[in-house]
Amino acid sequence: MVRLLVLCCIFSSTPVFANNSDSAGSNDFVQVSHSSRGGIGLINTPTARFSDDGEFSLGISVEAPYNRMFAKMQFFPWLEAVLKYTKGYNQPYIEWSESEAWTDKGIDVKFRLLEETKRIPELALGLRDFGGTGAYSAKFIVASKRFKNIDLSLGLGYGTLADVDHISSPLGWFNNMLSKINIGSQDANLQHGGAINFGTFFEEERVSIFGGIEYFTPVPDLSVKLEYDTNEYPEGTKLDHFDPNSRDFRIDSRLSAALNYRFHPTERDNIDLSLGYVHGNTLYASVAVHSNLNFSGQSNIYMIAEELNRPYLESYAKLDADWKKYLSDTIMWQMGNAGLTTHRLVFNGNELQAEISQGRFSKPILAIDLASRVISNNAPTDIDKITIINLDAGIETLRATVARPALMHAALTGGLDERSVEFSTNDSLDPGALIVDSDVLYPHFGWNIKPVLAGTLQHPEKFYFWQLQVLARGVLSFKEGLYLQNSYTVNILNNYDKGYDYHWADGQLYHVRQNRRLYIREGEKFGMQDLSLHYFVDFHPNVKGAFSGGYLEMMFGGVGGEVIYMPDDKQWALGANAYWVKQRDFNQKFGFQDYETVTAFLSYYYELPFYDMRFKINAGRFLAKDVGAMIDISRRFNNGARVGGFAALTDCDSACVGEGSFHKGVYFELPLDAFYIQSSTRNRTGYSWSPLTKDAGAKIDSGGLYYLMTNATDEVDTLRQKSWSLKKIFSGFRTKPHSRNNLQ
């Protein structure tokens, strides 16, 4: 009776979707919030709503016997992606597990099909547990419409969203169209999980109608949610043989209700707290912290307005030796005081060049402005152009030239504008150019110590094994581009004392990565992460090289190198690398095991002309001797963060790979500058997540030249390619090469 009443109420509201012409223009609609599954929704059901583009969130939800933790990314304005873990305390991880509860990982995606207007609702299509084991596999189509301070949602649920038999599926034709599209074998999900079979989408005959409302109260940031939940809880219907007290999960009511309140600790960040009552018998609670990666905010770092010195010295060539030394020493000393390291000065006719390295500013224009001011305040009268050359690992990654009069004028009102700077790769010098090298840089030793949290997810005896370490790293630079690096980790605290004395690996390849647990366990107290010699070479403005040898990473040592070609007037690059490597002993000391191989790749990189996206593909031989390709697609957001995903498809099929079917994962890189208030930094932090550590598609951890070469240019707005447009497309048909300033 209750179910019928709720359905009647929902259906009776649907005609208003087409008749209420005022609701879509209302400003009373406040905000969207998370469901218990991590995506935007009500409590346990989704809506057609989406977060703002670039919204990233982390959260947890609790509704006994389930705990969930999730990460959600609004990757595009029309695409929501959720990564989540669900822990069910009503049964063990596996039959013989004595301490760890059943755990399922999954990825959900939701696509916007229609955007809300005055007459039509927002419409979305979603897939739950996409490519996973299928424990929570569900598909849905849902519509949402707002009426002042009420948001109404109604949807069709398939799979585990169809536990109530309402109607027959109206989308059989859609399933037939997709049935021939598969990634992985037909039975890969059943045997190994992780494959994608499009033919199973919307194939179910039983369909449930779910829905609900969210009411935004007069109390700011407080909303009330009411839903009709048609979810199936497949593993929850079993008697609890894991809990000695034994309890039978049951659903007493399909109606659920909750309150949601949003805190605003900063202009960029928000915290959602939810409390409710679900299944007619269970309390529900969740918390989600979210931030927007497209929110840059107002920078606290800026260049002050000042009047630069008027030049008075005669040309450098006419100065005597003492004046020349005084001038170059003064410029390098003042650069150092400003946090910039000067490698050399080049007096090139009427141009003064300075090669610098800096980690102070995330935005290169700030370093260019500051270095140019130092030079302008000291340069001879004949200098009317100033060029700042940024060096990373000893190779040139950015060259910027500004006219001295333009700089002096800009300094009177504040900072230098990127549009008044010429970016190029022209490194030609006049025959009479004079070069002054710094005589205090090499050899140079630097070191740092920082805490590191390492760990592994999803083990039968403990879901999360963690280890707090101290990482000590030293770098000895012999000359520009040549340095020796050595890193050690020391254990501080861990929870490896129980349940980590055993481990197994699956698949048919040699275990180049799945033995990671043994490296962590045997090198628990003290381990050498690397001891390697690196040499970076500037072959040409468009060709760079890097060569390495030694203990390259925690698991492998060897020798190899990489060369990359990056034409300055294009948005693509080509690279090639090859390494001979040998597997290290598990104790992370100096010994090696018997396994050795040669791994090599050809790489293609392309800056896609929409959403600041980057496409990478590496094709060749992987670490376990499997052959194939790895595809990587990522997006850069306005604050400099990058979020992406990768997948490797090789000649090792799903049976060969084992659980997971193929190697894939997601990652993010976050600029630490976003957390600084009164200062700035180029440092970044990152995290990469794979549902399983697999041997197929494994690569040596050797860094990457492309990342090094684009680290600075990514932060120059005028050098990043803009979105597609007709004007942009037709401007590409020309016979003359573009200058880098025109790549906008």
XYZ file of C-alpha atoms in Angstrom:
744
model
C 0.000 0.000 0.000
C 2.791 2.409 0.924
C 4.647 1.527 -2.288
C 1.532 2.161 -4.387
C 0.901 5.488 -2.674
C 4.453 6.702 -3.318
C 4.338 5.635 -6.976
C 1.026 7.410 -7.488
C 2.425 10.599 -5.973
C 5.478 10.442 -8.243
C 3.473 9.745 -11.398
C 0.990 12.489 -10.606
C 3.848 14.982 -10.562
C 5.252 14.111 -13.979
C 2.776 16.148 -16.075
C 4.026 19.240 -14.337
C 7.422 18.635 -16.013
C 6.017 20.030 -19.246
C 3.634 22.620 -17.821
C 5.543 24.581 -15.217
C 7.168 27.331 -17.248
C 8.468 29.305 -14.289
C 10.316 26.688 -12.269
C 13.412 26.351 -14.458
C 14.150 30.034 -14.131
C 13.846 30.036 -10.368
C 16.864 31.025 -8.290
C 15.623 29.127 -5.237
C 17.343 25.886 -6.219
C 20.433 25.774 -4.030
C 22.791 22.834 -4.350
C 23.292 19.174 -5.161
C 24.615 16.606 -2.704
C 25.901 13.039 -2.574
C 24.071 9.786 -2.191
C 25.394 6.949 -0.040
C 27.111 5.521 -3.164
C 29.167 8.676 -3.762
C 27.413 10.067 -6.830
C 25.043 13.007 -6.818
C 21.654 11.733 -5.722
C 19.194 11.319 -2.904
C 20.069 8.609 -0.339
C 20.469 5.279 -2.125
C 19.094 6.336 -5.501
C 20.593 8.659 -8.132
C 19.190 11.838 -9.619
C 19.900 13.532 -12.949
C 21.786 16.316 -11.176
C 25.518 16.959 -11.562
C 28.104 18.926 -9.620
C 29.831 21.935 -11.091
C 32.508 21.075 -13.622
C 35.754 20.113 -11.864
C 34.164 19.217 -8.525
C 36.185 16.595 -6.625
C 35.019 14.949 -3.410
C 35.954 12.304 -0.863
C 33.478 10.783 1.525
C 32.221 7.913 3.650
C 28.741 6.598 4.389
C 27.439 4.156 6.994
C 24.206 2.133 6.939
C 24.625 -1.165 8.790
C 25.826 -3.636 7.735
C 27.521 -1.548 5.020
C 30.289 1.025 5.184
C 31.337 2.810 2.015
C 34.146 5.145 1.115
C 34.143 6.956 -2.201
C 35.841 9.505 -4.419
C 33.835 11.424 -6.992
C 35.071 13.499 -9.927
C 33.015 15.734 -12.195
C 35.382 15.043 -15.067
C 33.337 16.934 -17.657
C 30.246 19.093 -17.164
C 28.285 16.103 -18.504
C 30.251 13.187 -16.986
C 30.381 12.127 -13.340
C 32.727 9.318 -12.267
C 32.750 7.634 -8.856
C 35.259 5.197 -7.390
C 34.008 3.428 -4.282
C 34.653 0.587 -1.853
C 31.766 -1.133 -0.087
C 32.393 -3.183 3.047
C 29.654 -5.582 4.145
C 30.001 -6.706 7.751
C 27.460 -9.490 7.329
C 29.975 -11.921 5.766
C 33.743 -12.509 5.513
C 36.084 -11.311 2.782
C 36.467 -14.927 1.683
C 35.116 -18.082 3.298
C 38.096 -18.748 5.568
C 38.904 -15.129 6.472
C 38.793 -14.617 10.241
C 39.231 -10.868 10.589
C 38.281 -9.031 7.385
C 34.752 -8.351 6.153
C 33.522 -8.740 2.588
C 34.693 -5.841 0.400
C 33.701 -4.818 -3.105
C 35.244 -2.130 -5.288
C 33.428 -0.475 -8.142
C 33.367 2.419 -10.587
C 30.150 4.278 -11.404
C 29.620 6.713 -14.273
C 26.718 9.028 -15.106
C 26.152 10.951 -18.331
C 23.959 13.990 -18.860
C 21.661 13.424 -21.850
C 19.561 16.597 -21.605
C 20.048 19.806 -19.679
C 17.054 21.185 -17.856
C 15.028 23.953 -19.495
C 11.777 25.635 -18.545
C 9.748 22.838 -20.106
C 11.868 19.681 -19.999
C 13.671 17.988 -17.096
C 17.344 17.208 -16.719
C 17.930 13.698 -18.076
C 20.833 11.366 -17.255
C 21.959 7.803 -17.943
C 24.118 5.951 -15.450
C 26.070 2.725 -14.993
C 26.945 1.336 -11.563
C 29.779 -1.082 -10.849
C 30.968 -0.434 -14.387
C 33.360 -3.206 -15.437
C 33.472 -4.666 -11.935
C 32.459 -7.993 -10.430
C 28.779 -7.191 -10.843
C 27.859 -7.346 -7.154
C 26.271 -3.896 -7.483
C 25.849 -3.816 -11.259
C 22.970 -1.518 -12.205
C 21.878 0.762 -15.004
C 19.431 3.622 -14.838
C 17.793 6.466 -16.711
C 16.609 9.283 -14.468
C 14.982 12.691 -14.898
C 15.019 15.596 -12.445
C 12.950 18.788 -12.452
C 12.976 21.659 -10.031
C 10.004 23.625 -8.761
C 11.318 26.573 -6.759
C 12.740 24.927 -3.598
C 11.722 21.354 -4.488
C 13.696 19.057 -6.765
C 11.763 16.029 -8.041
C 13.451 12.957 -9.568
C 12.007 9.905 -11.318
C 13.925 7.036 -12.909
C 13.955 3.556 -14.414
C 16.328 1.121 -12.692
C 17.886 -2.062 -14.082
C 20.021 -4.732 -12.440
C 20.418 -4.235 -8.705
C 18.316 -1.083 -8.953
C 15.346 -3.252 -9.996
C 14.510 -5.281 -6.915
C 10.829 -4.418 -7.339
C 9.092 -5.821 -10.421
C 7.198 -2.820 -11.791
C 7.314 -2.963 -15.614
C 9.041 -4.762 -18.492
C 12.113 -3.158 -20.044
C 11.373 -0.728 -22.883
C 15.017 -0.698 -24.032
C 15.600 -4.127 -25.549
C 16.538 -2.552 -28.893
C 19.247 -0.518 -27.179
C 20.770 -3.655 -25.674
C 20.784 -5.399 -29.061
C 22.691 -2.502 -30.572
C 25.412 -2.763 -27.910
C 25.619 -6.546 -27.698
C 28.594 -6.901 -30.034
C 30.826 -4.426 -28.184
C 33.020 -6.054 -25.530
C 36.329 -5.342 -23.823
C 37.602 -8.611 -22.389
C 36.180 -12.073 -22.863
C 32.452 -12.822 -22.607
C 32.858 -14.618 -19.290
C 35.687 -12.452 -17.929
C 33.556 -10.783 -15.265
C 32.363 -14.124 -13.959
C 35.866 -15.604 -13.767
C 38.170 -12.633 -13.284
C 36.109 -9.419 -12.999
C 37.085 -6.112 -14.550
C 36.020 -6.742 -18.166
C 33.396 -4.628 -19.932
C 30.575 -6.336 -21.780
C 28.322 -3.730 -23.378
C 25.891 -6.466 -24.393
C 24.739 -6.831 -20.783
C 23.601 -3.202 -20.528
C 19.832 -2.840 -20.153
C 19.350 -6.550 -20.919
C 17.224 -7.262 -17.859
C 13.526 -7.767 -18.394
C 12.557 -6.526 -14.921
C 12.582 -2.743 -14.419
C 11.846 -0.759 -11.272
C 10.602 2.797 -11.016
C 12.457 4.750 -8.346
C 12.354 8.395 -7.383
C 12.012 10.998 -4.694
C 12.225 14.645 -3.785
C 14.731 16.968 -2.175
C 13.246 19.940 -0.356
C 15.495 22.937 0.270
C 14.338 24.403 3.552
C 14.290 28.086 4.545
C 17.298 27.276 6.725
C 20.343 28.052 4.525
C 22.249 24.945 3.328
C 19.766 22.504 4.886
C 17.714 20.133 2.726
C 15.365 17.207 3.355
C 15.478 14.105 1.141
C 12.702 11.545 0.678
C 13.079 8.613 -1.698
C 11.483 5.380 -2.861
C 14.410 2.902 -2.886
C 14.253 -0.042 -5.309
C 17.814 -1.286 -4.681
C 18.595 -4.953 -4.254
C 21.123 -5.908 -1.572
C 22.289 -9.275 -2.935
C 24.889 -10.194 -0.344
C 22.879 -8.601 2.442
C 20.086 -11.155 2.316
C 22.340 -13.886 3.692
C 22.355 -14.812 7.341
C 25.287 -13.296 9.163
C 27.706 -16.190 9.624
C 30.603 -13.727 9.969
C 29.263 -11.952 13.056
C 29.019 -14.392 16.005
C 25.784 -12.678 17.110
C 24.204 -13.372 13.673
C 21.673 -10.963 12.237
C 19.434 -11.225 9.191
C 19.492 -8.167 6.939
C 15.959 -7.173 5.969
C 14.077 -4.358 4.250
C 11.013 -3.259 6.197
C 10.231 -0.260 4.006
C 11.231 1.068 0.608
C 10.813 4.632 1.861
C 13.914 6.404 3.177
C 14.442 9.929 4.478
C 17.459 12.048 5.384
C 18.662 15.545 6.231
C 21.643 17.085 4.452
C 23.560 20.119 5.729
C 26.442 21.868 3.999
C 29.295 23.709 5.731
C 31.455 26.243 3.878
C 34.874 26.285 5.590
C 36.436 28.181 2.658
C 35.270 29.831 -0.536
C 36.483 26.789 -2.486
C 35.755 23.876 -0.123
C 32.529 22.450 1.273
C 31.555 19.694 3.694
C 28.236 17.833 3.451
C 26.807 16.014 6.476
C 23.816 13.680 6.065
C 21.734 11.826 8.635
C 18.738 9.667 7.835
C 16.646 6.533 8.271
C 16.704 3.777 5.621
C 15.136 0.335 5.022
C 12.552 1.140 7.681
C 14.958 -0.058 10.400
C 18.431 1.461 10.014
C 20.119 4.794 10.732
C 22.179 6.268 7.897
C 24.997 8.809 8.091
C 27.531 10.195 5.638
C 30.116 12.934 5.306
C 31.673 14.239 2.090
C 34.392 16.841 1.643
C 34.513 18.449 -1.766
C 36.479 21.092 -3.603
C 36.462 22.448 -7.133
C 39.606 22.002 -9.211
C 38.496 24.793 -11.534
C 38.498 27.279 -8.672
C 41.764 29.194 -8.671
C 40.732 31.992 -6.336
C 42.605 35.203 -5.800
C 46.348 34.642 -5.675
C 48.191 36.088 -2.706
C 51.381 36.185 -4.763
C 51.763 39.155 -7.053
C 54.440 41.537 -8.270
C 54.433 44.962 -6.658
C 54.403 48.155 -8.696
C 57.812 49.830 -8.806
C 59.957 52.102 -10.934
C 62.923 50.166 -12.303
C 66.415 51.676 -12.420
C 67.391 53.693 -15.440
C 70.386 52.102 -17.247
C 73.717 53.859 -16.865
C 76.473 51.320 -17.589
C 78.112 51.255 -20.990
C 77.885 48.055 -23.051
C 79.245 44.847 -21.521
C 81.954 44.485 -24.183
C 83.423 47.865 -23.234
C 83.577 47.168 -19.504
C 86.897 46.147 -17.968
C 87.323 42.734 -16.344
C 86.542 43.943 -12.826
C 83.307 45.643 -13.905
C 82.275 42.604 -15.903
C 82.750 40.327 -12.907
C 81.025 42.781 -10.602
C 78.042 43.040 -12.939
C 77.564 39.286 -13.442
C 78.166 38.518 -9.745
C 75.638 41.181 -8.727
C 72.937 39.815 -11.028
C 73.495 36.211 -9.859
C 73.585 37.278 -6.201
C 70.344 39.255 -6.490
C 68.729 36.365 -8.359
C 69.696 34.051 -5.504
C 68.189 36.434 -2.949
C 64.956 36.264 -4.955
C 64.931 32.451 -4.834
C 66.183 31.947 -8.395
C 69.294 29.944 -9.303
C 71.292 31.386 -12.210
C 73.271 28.921 -14.341
C 74.698 31.419 -16.815
C 74.315 34.856 -18.340
C 74.609 35.410 -22.084
C 75.319 38.893 -23.491
C 73.971 38.441 -27.015
C 74.208 41.832 -28.748
C 71.347 43.986 -27.478
C 69.873 41.012 -25.617
C 70.772 39.710 -22.163
C 69.812 36.090 -21.504
C 69.680 34.382 -18.120
C 69.384 30.614 -17.661
C 67.677 29.965 -14.350
C 66.119 27.166 -12.289
C 63.407 27.868 -9.780
C 60.951 26.054 -7.548
C 59.466 29.138 -5.926
C 56.624 30.020 -8.307
C 54.012 27.708 -9.794
C 53.255 30.329 -12.454
C 56.344 30.844 -14.658
C 55.302 34.408 -15.507
C 56.071 35.422 -11.910
C 59.611 34.032 -12.139
C 60.047 35.636 -15.582
C 58.862 38.987 -14.238
C 61.060 38.889 -11.138
C 64.193 37.717 -12.998
C 63.658 40.319 -15.722
C 63.407 43.102 -13.126
C 66.671 42.016 -11.523
C 68.379 42.070 -14.923
C 66.806 45.352 -16.000
C 67.950 47.072 -12.793
C 71.568 46.119 -13.545
C 71.895 45.700 -17.339
C 74.020 48.064 -19.482
C 72.409 50.772 -21.585
C 72.605 48.835 -24.875
C 70.386 45.984 -23.589
C 66.833 46.409 -24.864
C 65.694 42.759 -24.767
C 65.720 40.399 -21.783
C 65.332 36.615 -22.189
C 64.700 34.255 -19.286
C 65.413 30.564 -19.982
C 63.936 28.060 -17.546
C 66.029 24.915 -16.960
C 64.636 21.739 -15.387
C 67.097 18.891 -14.750
C 69.605 20.809 -16.861
C 67.534 21.065 -20.049
C 65.614 24.025 -21.414
C 61.850 23.791 -20.891
C 60.717 27.395 -21.443
C 62.197 30.507 -23.087
C 60.577 33.925 -22.685
C 61.689 37.297 -24.099
C 60.391 40.709 -23.078
C 61.332 44.135 -24.418
C 63.027 46.206 -21.744
C 60.841 49.317 -22.321
C 57.676 47.164 -22.072
C 58.967 45.620 -18.836
C 59.718 49.003 -17.290
C 56.268 50.267 -18.250
C 54.529 47.140 -16.868
C 56.465 47.375 -13.581
C 55.019 50.849 -12.958
C 51.513 49.391 -12.640
C 52.194 45.876 -11.321
C 53.007 42.485 -12.836
C 54.091 41.522 -16.318
C 51.342 40.187 -18.593
C 51.896 36.917 -20.495
C 50.626 38.580 -23.664
C 53.530 41.030 -23.652
C 56.063 38.166 -23.535
C 57.362 36.287 -26.580
C 57.708 32.544 -26.013
C 59.948 30.737 -28.500
C 62.599 28.041 -28.839
C 65.055 30.127 -30.870
C 68.419 29.538 -29.175
C 70.668 31.046 -31.885
C 73.420 33.396 -30.731
C 75.322 36.165 -32.453
C 78.955 35.364 -33.348
C 80.183 37.797 -30.697
C 77.973 36.593 -27.862
C 79.670 36.512 -24.441
C 78.794 33.710 -21.998
C 79.351 33.955 -18.248
C 78.885 30.682 -16.321
C 78.236 30.532 -12.614
C 81.357 29.279 -10.875
C 79.652 28.257 -7.610
C 76.947 25.791 -8.732
C 78.871 22.541 -9.248
C 79.435 20.186 -7.675
C 76.340 20.650 -5.548
C 74.710 18.422 -2.914
C 71.103 18.756 -1.843
C 68.927 16.644 0.402
C 65.469 16.488 1.910
C 63.552 14.402 4.430
C 59.796 13.945 4.351
C 57.147 11.595 5.759
C 55.587 9.061 3.370
C 52.477 6.946 3.880
C 52.681 3.660 1.954
C 50.278 0.754 1.931
C 48.198 -1.835 0.113
C 44.428 -2.166 -0.240
C 42.144 -5.187 -0.011
C 43.824 -8.109 1.717
C 41.862 -11.074 3.190
C 43.148 -10.370 6.708
C 43.034 -6.570 6.753
C 41.466 -4.214 4.226
C 44.219 -1.603 4.475
C 47.810 -2.317 5.427
C 49.690 0.919 5.979
C 53.184 2.025 6.842
C 54.362 5.461 7.940
C 57.914 5.982 6.700
C 60.539 8.662 6.585
C 61.990 9.151 3.114
C 65.510 10.602 3.008
C 66.765 11.638 -0.421
C 70.102 13.065 -1.453
C 71.082 14.457 -4.861
C 74.681 15.133 -5.925
C 74.895 17.289 -9.072
C 78.210 16.999 -10.920
C 77.377 19.341 -13.798
C 74.368 20.692 -15.595
C 72.068 17.742 -16.310
C 74.265 15.096 -14.597
C 73.367 13.993 -11.089
C 73.401 11.021 -8.710
C 70.292 10.290 -6.663
C 69.947 8.066 -3.609
C 66.816 7.496 -1.503
C 66.172 5.447 1.620
C 63.020 4.767 3.606
C 62.966 4.115 7.351
C 59.956 2.561 9.069
C 58.255 4.606 11.790
C 54.975 2.787 12.377
C 52.919 0.132 10.574
C 50.167 -2.444 11.015
C 51.932 -5.320 9.238
C 52.270 -7.325 12.452
C 49.151 -9.417 11.760
C 47.979 -11.242 8.686
C 50.770 -10.174 6.369
C 53.096 -13.138 6.588
C 51.592 -14.752 3.505
C 50.635 -13.641 0.045
C 49.724 -15.132 -3.282
C 49.706 -13.879 -6.825
C 47.574 -14.950 -9.767
C 47.913 -14.807 -13.540
C 50.306 -16.553 -15.897
C 53.049 -13.921 -16.289
C 56.226 -13.646 -14.271
C 55.428 -11.649 -11.134
C 57.104 -8.319 -11.822
C 54.610 -6.280 -9.734
C 52.347 -8.608 -7.760
C 55.190 -9.358 -5.340
C 55.016 -5.761 -4.129
C 53.790 -7.004 -0.751
C 57.006 -8.982 -0.301
C 59.102 -5.879 -1.006
C 57.140 -3.911 1.565
C 57.266 -6.711 4.127
C 60.935 -7.673 3.794
C 62.123 -4.084 3.360
C 59.828 -2.945 6.142
C 62.404 -1.430 8.501
C 65.004 -0.001 6.139
C 65.009 -0.047 2.345
C 66.942 1.571 -0.505
C 64.419 2.982 -2.952
C 66.971 3.982 -5.588
C 70.643 4.657 -6.258
C 70.919 5.917 -9.815
C 72.907 8.167 -12.112
C 70.945 10.383 -14.517
C 72.065 12.468 -17.471
C 69.745 14.861 -19.314
C 70.809 16.110 -22.743
C 69.598 19.116 -24.756
C 70.254 17.755 -28.256
C 68.221 20.429 -30.027
C 65.428 22.894 -29.131
C 62.967 20.197 -30.257
C 64.883 17.064 -29.232
C 65.700 16.098 -25.635
C 67.214 12.999 -24.108
C 67.549 11.348 -20.697
C 69.720 8.375 -19.721
C 69.761 6.491 -16.417
C 71.577 3.620 -14.746
C 71.651 1.940 -11.352
C 68.969 0.888 -8.916
C 66.135 2.676 -10.715
C 63.249 1.916 -8.344
C 62.155 -0.295 -5.444
C 61.849 -3.472 -7.564
C 64.244 -3.119 -10.517
C 67.688 -1.898 -11.458
C 69.247 -1.499 -14.888
C 70.264 0.944 -17.608
C 68.376 2.713 -20.356
C 67.219 5.984 -21.776
C 64.581 8.034 -23.528
C 64.545 10.490 -26.427
C 61.649 12.788 -27.278
C 60.883 14.977 -30.286
C 58.618 17.971 -29.552
C 58.132 20.340 -32.527
C 57.484 23.764 -31.069
C 54.759 24.659 -33.613
C 52.709 21.484 -33.035
C 50.529 20.041 -30.305
C 52.008 16.557 -30.532
C 55.259 14.806 -29.647
C 56.983 11.490 -30.349
C 59.145 9.562 -27.934
C 61.102 6.332 -27.662
C 62.640 4.593 -24.667
C 64.394 1.318 -23.908
C 65.720 -0.227 -20.671
C 67.522 -3.406 -19.740
C 66.441 -4.224 -16.189
C 66.967 -6.918 -13.554
C 64.716 -7.659 -10.607
C 65.983 -6.627 -7.172
C 65.915 -8.725 -4.008
C 62.852 -8.338 -1.810
C 64.877 -6.827 1.044
C 65.591 -3.685 -1.063
C 69.319 -3.853 -0.533
C 71.991 -4.375 -3.213
C 71.212 -7.911 -4.398
C 69.383 -9.049 -7.531
C 67.175 -11.992 -8.478
C 67.515 -13.995 -11.688
C 64.743 -12.331 -13.712
C 65.878 -9.833 -16.352
C 64.321 -8.361 -19.477
C 64.428 -5.555 -22.040
C 61.425 -3.237 -22.096
C 60.950 -0.646 -24.848
C 58.213 1.677 -26.126
C 57.309 4.092 -28.863
C 55.151 6.901 -27.503
C 52.793 9.448 -29.001
C 51.482 12.488 -27.130
C 48.764 14.871 -28.229
C 47.239 17.919 -26.569
C 43.552 17.542 -27.402
C 41.858 20.823 -28.374
C 39.089 20.658 -25.777
C 38.888 20.717 -21.977
C 42.700 20.999 -21.677
C 42.949 17.257 -22.276
C 46.053 15.187 -23.014
C 46.213 11.882 -24.872
C 49.144 9.467 -24.536
C 49.733 6.054 -26.007
C 52.752 3.827 -25.366
C 53.168 0.765 -27.582
C 55.841 -1.861 -27.061
C 57.147 -4.500 -24.683
C 56.177 -4.319 -21.021
C 58.068 -5.400 -17.938
C 56.649 -8.948 -17.849
C 57.499 -9.445 -21.572
C 53.890 -8.972 -22.691
C 53.439 -6.833 -25.801
C 50.716 -4.248 -26.355
C 49.738 -0.655 -25.719
C 48.820 1.585 -22.798
C 46.379 4.427 -23.379
C 46.290 7.396 -20.997
C 43.769 10.260 -21.132
C 43.865 13.117 -18.640
C 42.445 16.566 -18.124
C 44.052 19.649 -16.613
C 41.827 21.860 -14.495
C 42.084 25.592 -13.878
C 44.015 25.359 -10.610
C 46.712 23.211 -12.282
C 45.439 19.837 -11.047
C 45.380 16.947 -13.512
C 43.062 13.934 -13.324
C 43.288 10.987 -15.683
C 42.890 7.302 -16.300
C 44.867 4.599 -18.090
C 44.345 1.107 -19.456
C 46.826 -1.412 -20.882
C 45.754 -3.991 -23.456
C 48.386 -6.594 -24.275
C 48.726 -10.087 -25.729
C 48.112 -11.396 -22.211
C 44.349 -12.101 -22.245
C 41.985 -12.048 -19.252
C 42.840 -15.637 -18.270
C 46.529 -14.773 -18.477
C 46.096 -11.589 -16.423
C 43.953 -13.191 -13.740
C 41.600 -11.241 -11.476
C 40.801 -7.882 -13.020
C 41.138 -9.059 -16.669
C 43.425 -6.168 -17.691
C 45.562 -3.480 -16.082
C 43.855 -0.126 -15.559
C 43.688 2.694 -13.078
C 43.097 6.358 -12.344
C 45.384 9.073 -10.997
C 45.525 12.708 -9.994
C 48.242 15.323 -9.634
C 47.605 18.248 -7.330
C 49.680 21.456 -7.150
C 50.739 22.128 -3.575
C 50.540 25.805 -4.445
C 46.763 25.526 -3.871
C 47.435 25.087 -0.126
C 49.878 27.993 0.244
C 48.578 31.341 1.466
C 51.523 33.733 1.673
C 53.934 31.934 -0.655
C 54.066 29.751 -3.744
C 55.763 26.547 -4.901
C 56.175 24.450 -8.053
C 55.979 21.222 -6.049
C 53.159 18.811 -6.771
C 51.772 15.712 -5.135
C 50.010 12.827 -6.793
C 48.279 9.527 -6.246
C 47.662 6.628 -8.612
C 45.033 3.958 -7.920
C 44.644 0.598 -9.614
C 41.934 -1.819 -8.492
C 44.581 -4.564 -8.467
C 48.350 -4.639 -8.754
C 48.883 -6.705 -11.900
C 51.890 -7.988 -13.840
C 50.415 -7.342 -17.293
C 50.917 -3.826 -18.633
C 53.625 -3.039 -16.056
C 56.267 -0.403 -16.819
C 59.542 0.585 -15.223
C 59.236 3.603 -12.949
C 61.714 5.792 -14.817
C 60.083 9.217 -14.866
C 59.192 10.835 -18.160
C 60.679 13.479 -20.421
C 57.310 14.655 -21.682
C 56.157 15.507 -18.168
C 59.425 17.333 -17.538
C 59.113 19.301 -20.768
C 55.489 20.330 -20.214
C 55.644 21.070 -16.489
C 56.417 24.771 -17.051
C 54.473 25.362 -20.282
C 51.315 23.861 -18.765
C 51.224 26.833 -16.394
C 51.467 29.448 -19.168
C 47.913 30.249 -20.207
C 48.822 31.622 -23.630
C 50.693 28.418 -24.570
C 47.915 25.973 -23.769
C 45.719 25.064 -26.716
C 42.158 26.342 -26.489
C 38.924 24.594 -27.362
C 37.871 23.787 -30.885
C 36.112 26.433 -32.939
C 35.504 27.038 -36.656
C 37.963 29.922 -36.547
C 40.576 27.676 -34.933
C 40.039 24.887 -37.471
C 40.296 27.102 -40.549
C 43.253 29.037 -39.153
C 45.164 25.738 -39.230
C 45.251 25.694 -43.053
C 48.403 27.653 -43.755
C 51.801 27.122 -45.283
C 53.929 28.991 -42.748
C 54.710 27.526 -39.304
C 53.032 28.970 -36.246
C 55.021 30.772 -33.580
C 54.333 29.466 -30.075
C 52.622 32.754 -29.196
C 49.909 31.978 -31.762
C 48.977 28.569 -30.314
C 45.927 29.900 -28.525
